[in-house]
């Protein structure tokens, strides 16, 4: 019985790639140094899977930034602004597309389906001259083969690539991206030909867009694409991999009807209903790559339940045609539980990171083949039972409080217009008030202080003194720049979710449980294993300290319940909304304590609200109802004069704008600049928004410093569709990943642009 892994984490068990990338970007190391680190990581990953007994090992899932950008490079679809003149795409062009450079901005970045991973959105149009410009897929296959590992090269499928793209600037928004299929398929054929010549016997096309709600025209594009590729694929075994949700009956019918395809990869964790489609109709002689091991979470697999499912499938597809697989790439989980030295043994027994999931996949395959490791299965069953019965999982008081939430929609008593009037009387802000999103640069010295405090190398008094000094520096800088509503810079926080999780009950934390978010950016998601509550105030001391340093309004900075949920590894033994309501009650306690401490502006970030939106439209309404309700619970008890902000970043918001309005925040700051002001289109189309709103005026994920004129131009575009009295001026997101040498001039130009527009508006009256 065979086993397969869809994909594997790239950063390395100790974030080796992250540090190599940042060293290269800072010109502290060479391209050769970066390539050496990457090659060593790839080699160790392939060896690990080979040693574990995995038969179908992926290659070309490693990336220096993201796999969609790799496909853009393979197709030579470089936007003209990057000055690429042809030939093999090198690091300069590749990273300019991802991060921008001194003269041109980066391409748009957005969330990868409903995950916290991001991808660079291809910009396409009728005039793009596609060419085979990156041989990475073939090079990595050859690299693995030279190490004695015969891999399955993985490519983003041609239809998903186009469906994940957008019309380039200047191209009509109604342009059919699928009309480019005849232009990109010849490149795919060249890649396939090279892979065959190199000795590949299998190839994997990731076509995750098949799980979306697709009309017949889009489904037909899959049929047309693989009809065209059929002769090129002759002699290869072809796997079409889907993940993250169920397939509709129409999509499943399209999938199993594709020509030249040998095998189908299905997510049977998040797409459990697809099982019924397989049982009712599976093509004879084809392979099913059954994704029964969860690639999106860190809980140990229930091996007995998975084995039962696999035996049902075996009866349908045949013993020789069933392959045990992960539900999706393991990119979305942490690397190796072996590196966790501080988790207690009980919780550790409940978990499986990527390395352990590889072992689980192979154990299931062997059990299906009659070689069951009884000791391994017995230990797994004991861990499953331990988790169900552990008293640390359940808190009756929390469950009772969450149950009592039913029957109220938890809205503030006064409408937003009246609240804004009351807040303006108290805060006395100018028109186009300026602010930032929360974090300021996290310097090496600041990281050292936090690290040493955690390691008990400095005293609590020394730690508090150092953090206070950092806050004072950030406050003084903002006053010097003449920013209107200040933040304390979050120097006490390494991560916006981890910080809160560490202070809430029901959470566990890892030492090296890093997961890639984008580029070199890694996050360490908390593990929610039990009922959630807040034992004591979390931010009041730091916010009060910062407010005492200035007469200007100081924002209290919190992470919202939906974002904490979506950016954590969440318990899978109760519905997600129940966990979210518990977190909302904990944040509500914090909001009310901040208000009592004299904090008049409180930001409750919901950066990941859109991210959790189910991929099926039929499931949107239920999710948005409980997600928006959770946010309202957090601030329903504050006074009218307390201004509630929220922040959202890097997703497509236009389709949920009415739910965003229903959150009933006083002010929302939201990503806008990197997506070509896509957000503004909803207001052009007549959506009325009465609360304060700050569409980001510059992209903080790029080192590029925008000019005053450029920012003023963006603000003018906003003023064309938004009322002057509700518009705020702010960056797209927090500044923690930037350097002060970039932040100071960018914020200076932002404030100058706001003042320029204030003067122009005053003179126009």
XYZ file of C-alpha atoms in Angstrom:
765
model
C 0.000 0.000 0.000
C 1.459 3.336 -1.100
C 1.755 6.681 0.705
C 1.977 10.308 -0.494
C 2.670 13.769 0.906
C 1.048 16.718 -0.914
C 3.758 19.192 0.167
C 6.057 20.016 3.088
C 7.076 23.102 5.143
C 9.945 25.055 3.552
C 11.344 27.237 6.316
C 13.180 24.450 8.130
C 12.781 23.217 11.724
C 14.586 26.295 13.106
C 13.546 28.765 10.351
C 16.825 28.345 8.498
C 15.388 29.654 5.218
C 13.905 32.736 6.890
C 17.285 33.832 8.219
C 19.021 33.030 4.924
C 16.474 35.107 2.964
C 16.730 38.094 5.287
C 20.525 37.953 5.238
C 20.441 37.947 1.434
C 17.930 40.803 1.255
C 20.097 42.826 3.653
C 23.104 42.157 1.378
C 24.915 40.350 4.188
C 25.219 37.112 2.212
C 25.398 36.038 -1.418
C 22.949 34.290 -3.733
C 25.172 31.234 -3.477
C 24.836 31.266 0.326
C 21.033 31.396 0.030
C 20.979 28.622 -2.560
C 23.169 26.429 -0.343
C 20.778 26.755 2.618
C 17.845 25.973 0.320
C 19.547 22.915 -1.165
C 20.393 21.562 2.286
C 16.777 21.967 3.404
C 15.409 20.257 0.292
C 17.853 17.388 0.704
C 16.884 16.823 4.351
C 13.151 16.933 3.532
C 13.450 14.385 0.718
C 15.634 12.103 2.853
C 13.219 12.319 5.770
C 10.265 11.262 3.628
C 12.261 8.545 1.898
C 13.480 7.140 5.222
C 9.886 7.176 6.531
C 8.803 4.939 3.655
C 6.793 7.493 1.649
C 6.472 6.315 -1.955
C 5.215 9.479 -3.653
C 7.506 12.289 -2.483
C 6.850 15.792 -3.874
C 9.430 18.104 -5.433
C 9.068 21.738 -6.546
C 6.998 22.446 -3.429
C 9.998 24.323 -2.009
C 9.860 28.064 -2.744
C 11.888 31.182 -1.985
C 8.625 33.134 -1.637
C 5.509 31.300 -2.794
C 4.463 28.652 -5.292
C 2.172 30.929 -7.339
C 5.021 33.394 -7.868
C 7.118 30.397 -8.937
C 4.471 29.587 -11.557
C 4.478 33.229 -12.699
C 8.253 32.949 -13.131
C 7.942 29.642 -14.981
C 5.517 31.287 -17.417
C 7.582 34.470 -17.809
C 4.544 36.541 -16.788
C 6.590 39.410 -15.351
C 4.782 42.788 -15.300
C 6.637 45.325 -17.506
C 7.417 47.665 -14.586
C 10.133 45.297 -13.352
C 12.215 45.787 -16.485
C 12.783 42.079 -17.140
C 14.211 41.605 -20.624
C 13.900 37.837 -20.977
C 16.006 34.804 -20.140
C 15.975 32.787 -16.923
C 14.376 34.821 -14.132
C 16.870 35.564 -11.376
C 16.536 36.654 -7.775
C 16.486 40.391 -8.604
C 13.352 40.153 -10.727
C 11.765 37.445 -8.574
C 12.097 39.338 -5.297
C 11.172 42.669 -6.913
C 7.838 41.128 -7.904
C 7.368 39.821 -4.363
C 8.651 42.773 -2.329
C 8.976 45.745 -4.664
C 12.179 47.731 -4.941
C 13.325 51.325 -4.601
C 11.494 52.453 -7.733
C 8.442 50.212 -8.204
C 5.909 48.603 -5.853
C 5.398 44.887 -5.309
C 2.626 42.864 -6.884
C -0.551 42.367 -4.876
C -0.452 39.818 -2.076
C -3.557 38.029 -0.809
C -4.570 35.049 1.296
C -4.229 31.513 -0.074
C -7.850 30.346 0.054
C -8.951 30.278 3.729
C -5.459 29.922 5.244
C -3.038 32.393 6.818
C -0.581 31.719 4.003
C -0.294 34.411 1.298
C 0.497 34.359 -2.388
C 1.553 36.950 -4.955
C -1.335 37.547 -7.358
C -0.386 37.238 -11.055
C -1.171 40.333 -13.182
C -2.268 39.231 -16.637
C -3.740 40.631 -19.818
C -4.048 39.970 -23.553
C -0.589 41.402 -24.297
C 1.461 39.223 -21.925
C 4.167 37.375 -23.850
C 4.491 34.097 -21.985
C 7.782 32.231 -22.179
C 9.491 29.356 -20.363
C 11.524 31.532 -17.998
C 12.175 29.392 -14.912
C 13.365 25.789 -15.008
C 13.008 25.358 -11.241
C 10.578 22.407 -11.431
C 12.938 20.395 -13.624
C 16.073 21.461 -11.745
C 14.635 20.345 -8.402
C 13.470 17.016 -9.831
C 17.013 16.389 -11.113
C 18.484 17.515 -7.801
C 16.382 14.954 -5.880
C 17.137 12.240 -8.409
C 20.874 12.827 -7.997
C 20.351 12.201 -4.277
C 18.655 8.882 -5.065
C 15.088 10.090 -4.513
C 12.606 9.770 -7.376
C 10.038 12.490 -6.729
C 6.677 13.639 -8.037
C 7.193 17.152 -9.482
C 4.374 19.491 -8.434
C 3.026 22.338 -10.587
C 0.194 24.786 -9.983
C -2.365 23.593 -12.522
C -2.941 25.869 -15.519
C -6.616 26.569 -14.801
C -6.108 27.320 -11.104
C -3.206 29.603 -12.028
C -5.465 31.693 -14.248
C -8.395 31.674 -11.824
C -6.095 32.947 -9.059
C -4.837 35.792 -11.273
C -6.237 39.269 -11.868
C -6.361 41.607 -14.867
C -3.255 43.811 -14.894
C -3.554 47.558 -14.361
C -5.005 49.112 -17.494
C -6.655 45.874 -18.611
C -10.453 45.879 -18.647
C -11.753 44.259 -15.466
C -14.103 42.125 -17.563
C -11.173 40.563 -19.433
C -11.471 36.763 -19.402
C -8.343 35.374 -17.779
C -9.295 31.900 -18.993
C -8.915 33.163 -22.559
C -5.159 32.944 -21.897
C -5.227 29.139 -21.601
C -4.048 28.624 -25.212
C -1.088 30.926 -24.467
C 0.126 29.254 -21.277
C -0.439 25.599 -22.190
C 2.524 25.542 -24.637
C 4.788 26.504 -21.697
C 3.309 23.715 -19.568
C 4.008 21.319 -22.454
C 7.666 22.393 -22.515
C 7.955 21.797 -18.766
C 6.267 18.393 -19.068
C 8.601 17.443 -21.915
C 11.650 18.401 -19.842
C 10.380 16.442 -16.838
C 9.788 13.354 -18.964
C 13.271 13.670 -20.453
C 14.699 13.935 -16.936
C 13.030 10.639 -15.998
C 9.874 11.668 -14.136
C 7.191 8.977 -14.077
C 4.581 10.951 -12.103
C 3.534 14.603 -12.170
C 1.187 16.393 -9.753
C -0.976 19.325 -10.840
C -2.456 21.256 -7.923
C -5.906 22.452 -8.986
C -7.343 23.691 -5.673
C -9.803 26.062 -7.357
C -11.887 22.987 -8.192
C -13.284 23.186 -4.644
C -14.738 26.674 -5.247
C -18.223 27.442 -6.533
C -17.433 27.340 -10.249
C -19.861 27.897 -13.094
C -20.015 25.600 -16.108
C -17.739 27.875 -18.163
C -14.947 27.609 -15.589
C -15.408 23.863 -15.168
C -15.238 23.479 -18.945
C -11.827 25.186 -18.858
C -10.434 22.234 -16.881
C -11.769 19.827 -19.490
C -10.325 21.918 -22.331
C -6.921 22.301 -20.645
C -6.357 18.608 -19.983
C -7.737 17.663 -23.411
C -5.006 19.873 -24.852
C -2.312 18.458 -22.536
C -3.307 14.803 -23.019
C -0.791 13.896 -25.723
C 2.038 15.715 -23.909
C 1.220 13.804 -20.723
C 1.298 10.443 -22.492
C 3.704 8.112 -20.707
C 3.338 9.946 -17.375
C 1.133 9.126 -14.416
C -0.830 12.309 -13.720
C -2.223 13.260 -10.290
C -4.717 16.117 -9.995
C -4.640 17.335 -6.390
C -7.497 19.274 -4.762
C -7.764 20.429 -1.160
C -9.396 22.615 1.508
C -13.057 21.698 0.904
C -15.596 19.355 -0.645
C -16.010 19.134 -4.373
C -19.454 19.870 -5.741
C -21.057 17.057 -7.708
C -20.410 19.015 -10.932
C -16.743 19.619 -10.065
C -16.246 15.962 -9.134
C -17.790 14.876 -12.426
C -15.438 17.262 -14.250
C -12.423 15.989 -12.295
C -12.962 12.290 -12.950
C -13.656 13.026 -16.614
C -10.326 14.765 -17.296
C -8.313 13.106 -20.046
C -4.818 11.787 -19.456
C -5.284 11.744 -15.680
C -4.265 8.713 -13.619
C -5.097 9.764 -10.062
C -7.205 12.152 -8.008
C -6.112 13.704 -4.692
C -8.999 14.585 -2.382
C -9.130 16.339 0.991
C -11.176 13.960 3.138
C -10.713 16.046 6.315
C -12.281 19.343 5.227
C -14.057 17.639 2.353
C -15.668 14.733 4.150
C -18.813 14.870 1.975
C -16.672 14.095 -1.073
C -16.526 10.557 0.337
C -20.117 10.029 -0.780
C -19.227 11.084 -4.333
C -16.329 8.626 -4.398
C -18.482 5.793 -3.065
C -21.205 6.423 -5.636
C -18.970 6.807 -8.682
C -15.221 6.252 -8.951
C -13.631 5.506 -12.339
C -12.351 1.960 -12.670
C -8.577 1.565 -12.751
C -7.798 5.076 -11.442
C -5.877 5.875 -8.257
C -7.403 7.667 -5.283
C -4.941 9.660 -3.170
C -7.016 9.760 0.019
C -6.194 12.815 2.160
C -7.084 11.454 5.600
C -4.227 13.034 7.594
C -4.970 16.704 8.337
C -2.429 19.082 6.792
C -4.020 22.158 8.393
C -3.912 21.328 12.098
C -1.569 19.830 14.680
C -3.750 17.205 16.347
C -2.637 13.595 16.173
C -4.665 11.633 13.674
C -7.332 9.293 15.019
C -5.660 6.341 13.340
C -8.444 3.872 14.082
C -11.069 6.159 12.504
C -8.854 6.879 9.483
C -8.133 3.191 8.961
C -11.862 2.481 9.004
C -12.430 5.166 6.337
C -9.595 3.789 4.221
C -11.023 0.268 4.373
C -14.365 1.619 3.118
C -12.542 3.298 0.242
C -10.488 0.202 -0.478
C -13.705 -1.662 -1.193
C -14.642 1.015 -3.741
C -11.398 1.792 -5.584
C -9.453 -1.444 -5.098
C -6.517 -2.295 -2.845
C -3.816 -1.476 -5.409
C -5.368 1.857 -6.384
C -5.671 3.435 -2.933
C -2.872 5.741 -1.753
C -2.810 7.197 1.767
C -2.105 10.935 1.716
C -2.261 14.205 3.611
C -5.343 16.357 3.125
C -3.216 19.190 1.688
C 0.370 20.428 1.879
C 1.930 20.251 5.338
C 3.114 23.821 4.697
C 0.278 24.937 6.984
C 1.465 23.073 10.069
C 4.564 23.224 12.270
C 7.650 21.222 11.300
C 8.633 18.730 14.004
C 7.352 17.971 17.494
C 10.835 16.711 18.444
C 11.937 20.355 18.691
C 9.365 21.087 21.416
C 11.083 20.897 24.801
C 8.601 22.885 26.896
C 5.245 21.272 26.093
C 4.134 18.947 28.863
C 3.928 15.261 28.042
C 0.128 15.055 28.151
C -0.480 17.813 25.589
C 2.469 16.646 23.503
C 0.873 13.194 23.221
C -2.177 14.808 21.595
C -0.156 16.456 18.798
C 1.444 15.667 15.445
C 3.503 18.194 13.447
C 4.610 17.711 9.836
C 7.311 15.143 10.628
C 4.876 13.132 12.739
C 2.182 13.359 10.059
C 4.589 11.784 7.569
C 4.936 8.868 10.000
C 1.141 8.685 10.446
C 0.599 8.513 6.676
C 3.042 5.652 6.338
C 1.656 3.833 9.401
C -1.836 3.916 7.889
C -0.530 2.681 4.535
C 1.274 -0.219 6.202
C -1.765 -1.087 8.329
C -3.916 -1.181 5.204
C -1.374 -3.538 3.665
C -1.635 -5.887 6.646
C 1.500 -4.651 8.460
C -0.157 -2.769 11.302
C 2.165 -1.452 14.007
C 0.041 -2.470 16.989
C 2.141 -0.551 19.522
C 1.929 2.667 17.476
C -1.855 2.323 17.042
C -2.306 1.479 20.738
C -0.346 4.562 21.848
C -2.417 6.683 19.481
C -5.690 5.311 20.892
C -4.500 6.032 24.445
C -3.657 9.645 23.488
C -7.085 10.106 21.873
C -8.775 8.826 25.044
C -6.589 11.027 27.266
C -7.573 14.147 25.355
C -11.292 13.362 25.605
C -11.201 12.798 29.340
C -8.625 15.351 30.523
C -10.052 17.791 33.132
C -7.843 20.593 31.791
C -9.927 20.711 28.595
C -13.243 21.656 30.237
C -14.231 24.724 32.296
C -17.906 24.610 33.246
C -18.075 28.316 34.169
C -16.789 29.310 30.717
C -19.232 26.990 28.966
C -22.112 28.411 30.998
C -21.140 32.023 30.181
C -20.863 31.232 26.466
C -24.232 29.459 26.467
C -25.813 32.559 28.068
C -24.879 34.637 24.999
C -27.805 33.228 23.028
C -30.754 35.532 22.596
C -28.878 38.840 22.186
C -27.088 40.370 19.202
C -24.855 42.458 21.523
C -25.090 45.775 19.678
C -24.100 49.066 21.237
C -27.184 51.051 22.288
C -26.424 54.185 20.193
C -25.951 54.325 16.413
C -22.514 54.976 14.989
C -23.238 58.528 13.793
C -24.197 59.690 17.292
C -21.217 57.854 18.790
C -18.789 59.546 16.378
C -20.174 62.961 17.366
C -19.682 62.172 21.060
C -16.161 60.861 20.405
C -15.156 63.923 18.384
C -16.219 66.203 21.224
C -13.938 64.249 23.530
C -10.982 63.596 21.210
C -11.034 66.858 19.167
C -9.290 65.379 16.114
C -8.585 67.255 12.848
C -10.162 66.142 9.576
C -8.209 63.309 7.945
C -6.783 62.196 11.312
C -3.543 60.230 11.096
C -2.688 57.055 12.963
C -0.754 53.822 12.549
C -2.006 50.274 12.874
C -0.211 49.219 16.050
C 3.276 47.781 15.901
C 6.546 49.659 15.329
C 9.857 48.119 14.170
C 11.075 45.233 16.284
C 14.787 45.983 16.617
C 17.445 43.386 17.388
C 17.939 44.999 20.793
C 14.228 44.749 21.573
C 14.126 41.103 20.561
C 17.192 40.466 22.732
C 15.481 41.989 25.771
C 12.372 39.832 25.330
C 14.463 36.723 24.708
C 16.601 37.275 27.796
C 13.571 37.947 29.973
C 11.940 34.710 28.826
C 15.182 32.873 29.579
C 15.335 34.450 33.082
C 18.609 36.186 32.210
C 17.311 39.625 33.213
C 14.964 40.587 36.050
C 11.352 41.645 35.618
C 12.287 45.157 36.762
C 14.989 45.409 34.089
C 12.560 44.085 31.477
C 9.842 46.594 32.396
C 12.392 49.425 32.370
C 13.612 48.439 28.871
C 10.067 48.153 27.472
C 9.068 51.500 28.968
C 12.099 53.117 27.316
C 11.066 51.604 23.964
C 7.488 52.851 24.369
C 8.784 56.347 25.211
C 10.918 56.306 22.063
C 7.904 55.329 19.924
C 5.630 57.911 21.575
C 8.209 60.686 21.131
C 8.698 59.757 17.480
C 4.955 59.898 16.785
C 4.665 63.274 18.494
C 7.647 64.527 16.502
C 5.949 63.327 13.301
C 2.705 64.995 14.494
C 0.567 61.857 14.275
C -2.885 62.428 15.790
C -3.811 59.129 17.443
C -0.826 57.261 18.835
C 0.086 53.651 19.508
C 2.593 52.297 22.008
C 4.364 50.208 19.335
C 3.771 46.807 20.985
C 7.405 46.293 22.098
C 6.284 43.681 24.641
C 4.813 41.472 21.900
C 6.565 39.134 19.519
C 3.289 38.171 17.853
C -0.204 39.669 18.083
C -1.923 36.321 18.709
C 0.765 34.569 20.708
C 0.912 37.470 23.177
C -2.759 37.134 24.083
C -2.810 33.367 24.005
C 0.004 33.260 26.552
C -2.255 35.103 28.995
C -5.474 33.192 28.356
C -6.354 29.821 29.833
C -6.931 26.918 27.436
C -3.879 27.760 25.297
C -0.550 25.953 24.905
C 2.609 27.280 23.247
C 5.482 25.886 21.264
C 9.153 26.839 21.123
C 9.667 26.104 17.421
C 6.152 25.644 16.057
C 6.752 28.157 13.264
C 4.530 28.307 10.179
C 5.219 30.385 7.059
C 2.804 33.255 6.428
C 4.524 34.889 3.434
C 8.089 35.276 2.213
C 10.336 35.061 5.269
C 7.504 35.973 7.642
C 6.747 33.138 10.056
C 4.165 32.931 12.806
C 3.956 30.596 15.774
C 0.250 29.801 16.190
C -0.937 29.057 19.719
C -2.671 25.746 20.336
C -6.204 26.047 21.719
C -6.731 22.777 23.552
C -9.436 23.705 26.096
C -12.052 26.219 27.206
C -10.803 29.825 27.094
C -10.945 32.492 29.810
C -8.941 35.549 30.967
C -7.421 35.103 34.433
C -6.230 38.745 34.702
C -5.780 41.967 32.631
C -3.371 41.548 29.710
C -2.618 44.983 28.230
C -3.896 47.568 30.716
C -0.513 48.228 32.345
C 1.288 48.912 29.061
C -1.524 50.987 27.527
C -1.865 53.088 30.683
C 1.893 53.560 30.814
C 1.933 54.762 27.200
C -1.054 57.102 27.732
C 0.746 58.705 30.700
C 3.552 59.748 28.324
C 1.362 61.907 26.030
C -1.640 64.211 25.984
C -2.692 62.766 22.624
C -5.102 59.806 22.422
C -3.308 56.487 22.865
C -4.903 53.398 21.341
C -5.322 50.296 23.447
C -4.279 47.426 21.171
C -6.089 44.090 21.218
C -6.451 41.153 18.876
C -10.059 40.219 18.148
C -11.607 36.826 18.864
C -12.046 35.767 15.247
C -8.407 36.535 14.450
C -7.148 34.731 17.552
C -9.255 31.763 16.446
C -8.200 31.812 12.783
C -4.519 32.319 13.592
C -4.372 29.497 16.127
C -4.363 25.735 15.871
C -7.928 25.254 17.093
C -9.344 22.339 19.056
C -11.333 20.038 16.774
C -13.578 18.521 19.451
C -16.211 21.290 19.408
C -17.560 23.718 16.772
C -15.233 26.651 16.015
C -17.925 29.213 16.824
C -18.189 27.933 20.414
C -14.463 28.487 20.919
C -14.756 31.935 19.307
C -17.525 33.015 21.680
C -15.353 31.993 24.645
C -12.474 34.135 23.330
C -14.886 37.043 22.721
C -15.936 37.028 26.379
C -12.280 37.128 27.463
C -11.552 40.107 25.166
C -14.733 41.846 26.413
C -13.308 41.779 29.948
C -10.089 43.371 28.660
C -11.897 46.102 26.681
C -13.882 47.144 29.715
C -10.770 47.223 31.925
C -8.978 49.425 29.362
C -11.911 51.832 29.343
C -11.877 52.003 33.160
C -8.146 52.803 32.987
C -8.862 55.906 30.870
C -8.096 54.553 27.392
C -10.538 56.322 25.063
C -9.558 54.629 21.784
C -9.390 50.826 21.665
C -8.430 48.897 18.553
C -9.654 45.305 18.321
C -7.910 43.845 15.282
C -9.846 41.408 13.128
C -7.162 40.996 10.495
C -8.246 37.421 9.792
C -12.037 37.753 9.683
C -12.187 37.382 5.904
C -9.624 34.596 5.976
C -11.981 32.254 7.832
C -14.759 32.669 5.280
C -15.686 29.170 4.045
C -14.873 28.396 0.434
C -18.484 27.382 -0.231
C -20.879 30.301 -0.665
C -23.663 28.280 0.953
C -21.679 28.358 4.226
C -20.848 32.099 4.190
C -23.928 33.407 6.004
C -23.535 31.147 9.049
C -19.826 31.919 9.447
C -20.283 35.679 9.065
C -23.153 35.680 11.540
C -21.138 34.176 14.391
C -17.875 35.913 13.451
C -19.424 39.398 13.380
C -21.410 38.610 16.526
C -18.181 37.599 18.297
C -16.637 40.982 17.481
C -19.692 42.881 18.749
C -19.616 40.919 22.017
C -16.152 42.335 22.765
C -17.237 45.987 22.872
C -21.000 46.048 23.426
C -20.592 47.394 26.973
C -18.445 50.510 26.398
C -19.597 54.136 26.565
C -20.463 56.134 23.449
C -17.343 58.278 23.950
C -15.030 55.261 23.749
C -13.953 54.877 20.133
C -13.671 51.277 18.911
C -11.334 50.670 15.980
C -10.745 47.461 14.073
C -8.213 46.516 11.426
C -8.236 44.061 8.518
C -5.480 43.189 6.078
C -4.630 41.402 2.828
C -7.831 39.728 1.745
C -10.622 40.379 -0.733
C -13.130 42.357 1.339
C -15.549 43.591 -1.283
C -17.822 40.555 -1.090
C -18.260 40.881 2.698
C -18.482 44.663 2.999
C -22.008 44.493 4.430
C -20.816 42.158 7.187
C -17.940 44.557 7.902
C -20.490 47.357 8.289
C -22.525 45.068 10.561
C -19.530 44.770 12.926
C -20.545 48.285 14.009
C -17.007 49.498 14.759
C -16.517 53.249 15.024
C -13.431 53.195 12.763
C -12.039 50.514 10.472
C -8.539 50.586 8.998
C -8.121 48.270 6.064
C -5.591 47.176 3.430
C -5.981 49.077 0.184
C -2.744 50.254 -1.421
C -1.250 46.965 -2.627
C -4.462 45.840 -4.302
C -4.723 48.930 -6.555
C -7.444 50.476 -4.381
C -9.733 47.498 -5.116
C -11.563 48.234 -1.850
C -12.630 51.671 -3.084
C -14.625 50.121 -5.917
C -17.391 49.041 -3.508
C -17.936 52.655 -2.511
C -17.942 53.739 -6.159
C -20.674 51.177 -6.677
C -22.872 52.874 -4.102
C -22.205 51.124 -0.776
C -22.865 53.668 1.966
C -20.460 53.598 4.900
C -21.140 55.917 7.815
C -18.405 54.940 10.261
C -14.801 56.112 10.203
C -12.624 54.352 7.647
C -8.890 54.352 6.903
C -8.037 52.541 3.657
C -4.258 52.067 3.824
C -2.304 54.751 1.965
C 0.926 52.805 1.556
C 2.145 49.191 1.565
C 4.207 48.305 4.634
C 5.244 44.886 3.293
C 7.624 46.560 0.858
C 10.781 48.478 1.846
C 9.852 51.149 -0.695
C 9.202 54.655 0.735
C 6.221 56.394 -0.964
C 6.437 60.129 -1.688
C 4.125 62.747 -0.195
C 2.627 63.315 -3.642
C 1.915 59.611 -4.154
C 0.151 59.346 -0.786
C -1.796 62.564 -1.421
C -2.935 61.099 -4.736
C -4.201 57.997 -2.937
C -6.070 60.130 -0.386
C -7.691 62.113 -3.213
C -8.924 58.868 -4.764
C -10.484 58.010 -1.414
C -12.086 61.446 -1.073
C -13.765 60.902 -4.440
C -15.887 58.128 -2.913
C -15.804 58.742 0.862
C -16.946 61.675 3.003
C -14.160 63.880 4.352
C -15.407 63.645 7.922
C -15.089 59.833 8.084
C -11.739 59.343 6.310
C -8.613 58.400 8.293
C -5.031 58.345 7.003
C -2.881 55.348 7.937
C -0.541 52.682 6.537
C -1.889 49.335 5.340
C -0.751 47.329 8.352
C 1.573 47.238 11.376
C 5.212 48.313 11.029
C 7.008 45.561 12.962
C 8.663 44.021 9.883
C 10.125 47.318 8.675
C 13.237 49.232 9.744
C 13.155 52.691 11.329
C 15.100 54.009 8.325
C 12.052 53.125 6.217
C 9.315 53.908 8.750
C 10.346 57.467 9.663
C 10.375 58.944 6.134
C 7.266 56.997 5.094
C 5.245 58.230 8.088
C 6.639 61.730 7.652
C 5.390 61.742 4.063
C 2.032 60.300 5.164
C 1.483 63.111 7.706
C 2.658 65.719 5.185
C 0.145 64.385 2.647
C -2.695 64.574 5.193
C -1.756 68.167 6.072
C -1.516 69.099 2.385
C -5.036 67.783 1.781
C -6.375 69.541 4.898
C -5.016 72.839 3.566
C -6.501 72.235 0.124
C -9.885 71.289 1.575
C -9.915 74.356 3.838
C -9.089 76.702 0.941
C -11.783 75.117 -1.223
C -14.538 76.008 1.251
